[in-house]
Amino acid sequence: MWEITTKYRLGKLPQAALIASNVPSAVSADGFMTLSIELAHAQLAGSLQGAHKDPFDRMLAAQALLEGLVLVSNDEVFDTFGVKRLW
C-alpha cells in the first residue's frame, strides 16, 4: 500500500484513488492481512545483492524471502533476488 499510495500521489497510478483514500478499508474488503516492516526485513532489504535500487521492491523481496511468501508481481526484477513470484 505504501507504493500504491505514493504512486497515486505522484499521478502515476490515478486508477488507485479509491484504495489510496482508505487503505485499511481496501485491505479489509479484499481479505488481505497486513505485514509489518520488521528490523530483519529492513536489514535484509538493505543488504540484498543486486543493482536494483528501488527501496519498495527491495523491501517486498526481503519480506517475501523472510516470511516464505510468494510475491504477486509481473516485475522480473524480483527473480534476481531469488523471490518466489506469481504472475
Coordinates of C-alpha atoms in Angstrom, one line a residue:
M1 CA 0.0 0.0 0.0
W2 CA 3.0 2.3 0.6
E3 CA 4.0 2.1 -3.1
I4 CA 0.4 2.3 -4.3
T5 CA -0.4 5.4 -2.3
T6 CA 2.9 7.0 -3.3
K7 CA 2.3 6.3 -7.0
Y8 CA -1.2 7.7 -6.7
R9 CA 0.1 10.9 -5.1
L10 CA 2.6 11.3 -7.8
G11 CA 0.0 10.8 -10.5
K12 CA 1.5 7.6 -11.8
L13 CA -1.5 5.4 -10.7
P14 CA -4.6 7.6 -11.0
Q15 CA -6.9 4.5 -11.0
A16 CA -6.0 3.8 -7.4
A17 CA -7.9 6.7 -6.0
L18 CA -10.4 4.5 -4.0
I19 CA -7.6 2.4 -2.5
A20 CA -5.4 5.4 -1.7
S21 CA -8.2 7.3 0.0
N22 CA -8.9 4.5 2.5
V23 CA -6.2 1.9 2.7
P24 CA -7.5 0.0 5.8
S25 CA -10.9 -0.4 4.2
A26 CA -9.4 -1.6 0.9
V27 CA -7.2 -4.2 2.7
S28 CA -10.1 -5.5 4.8
A29 CA -12.6 -5.6 1.9
D30 CA -10.2 -7.8 -0.2
G31 CA -9.4 -10.1 2.7
F32 CA -5.8 -9.2 2.9
M33 CA -3.7 -9.2 6.1
T34 CA -1.1 -6.6 6.9
L35 CA 2.6 -7.4 7.3
S36 CA 4.6 -5.0 9.4
I37 CA 8.1 -4.0 8.4
E38 CA 10.3 -5.6 11.0
L39 CA 14.0 -4.9 11.7
A40 CA 15.0 -8.2 10.0
H41 CA 13.1 -7.1 6.9
A42 CA 14.9 -3.8 6.8
Q43 CA 18.3 -5.3 7.3
L44 CA 17.8 -7.8 4.5
A45 CA 16.3 -5.2 2.2
G46 CA 19.4 -3.0 2.7
S47 CA 21.8 -5.9 2.2
L48 CA 20.3 -7.7 -0.8
Q49 CA 22.8 -8.0 -3.5
G50 CA 22.0 -6.7 -7.0
A51 CA 21.9 -3.5 -8.9
H52 CA 18.2 -2.8 -8.4
K53 CA 17.9 0.2 -6.1
D54 CA 14.1 0.7 -5.7
P55 CA 13.5 0.6 -1.9
F56 CA 9.9 -0.5 -2.3
D57 CA 10.9 -3.6 -4.4
R58 CA 13.8 -4.4 -2.1
M59 CA 11.5 -4.4 1.0
L60 CA 8.9 -6.5 -0.8
A61 CA 11.7 -9.0 -1.8
A62 CA 13.1 -9.1 1.8
Q63 CA 9.6 -9.7 3.3
A64 CA 8.8 -12.4 0.8
L65 CA 12.1 -14.2 1.5
L66 CA 12.0 -14.0 5.2
E67 CA 8.3 -14.8 5.6
G68 CA 8.3 -17.6 3.0
L69 CA 5.7 -15.8 0.8
V70 CA 5.0 -15.8 -2.9
L71 CA 5.1 -12.3 -4.3
V72 CA 2.4 -11.4 -6.8
S73 CA 4.1 -9.2 -9.4
N74 CA 4.9 -9.2 -13.1
D75 CA 8.2 -7.5 -12.5
E76 CA 11.0 -9.9 -13.3
V77 CA 13.5 -7.9 -11.2
F78 CA 12.3 -9.9 -8.2
D79 CA 13.7 -13.0 -9.8
T80 CA 17.2 -11.6 -9.3
F81 CA 16.6 -11.6 -5.5
G82 CA 15.5 -15.3 -5.5
V83 CA 11.9 -14.5 -4.6
K84 CA 9.1 -16.9 -5.5
R85 CA 6.9 -14.9 -7.9
L86 CA 3.5 -15.5 -9.3
W87 CA 2.4 -13.7 -12.5

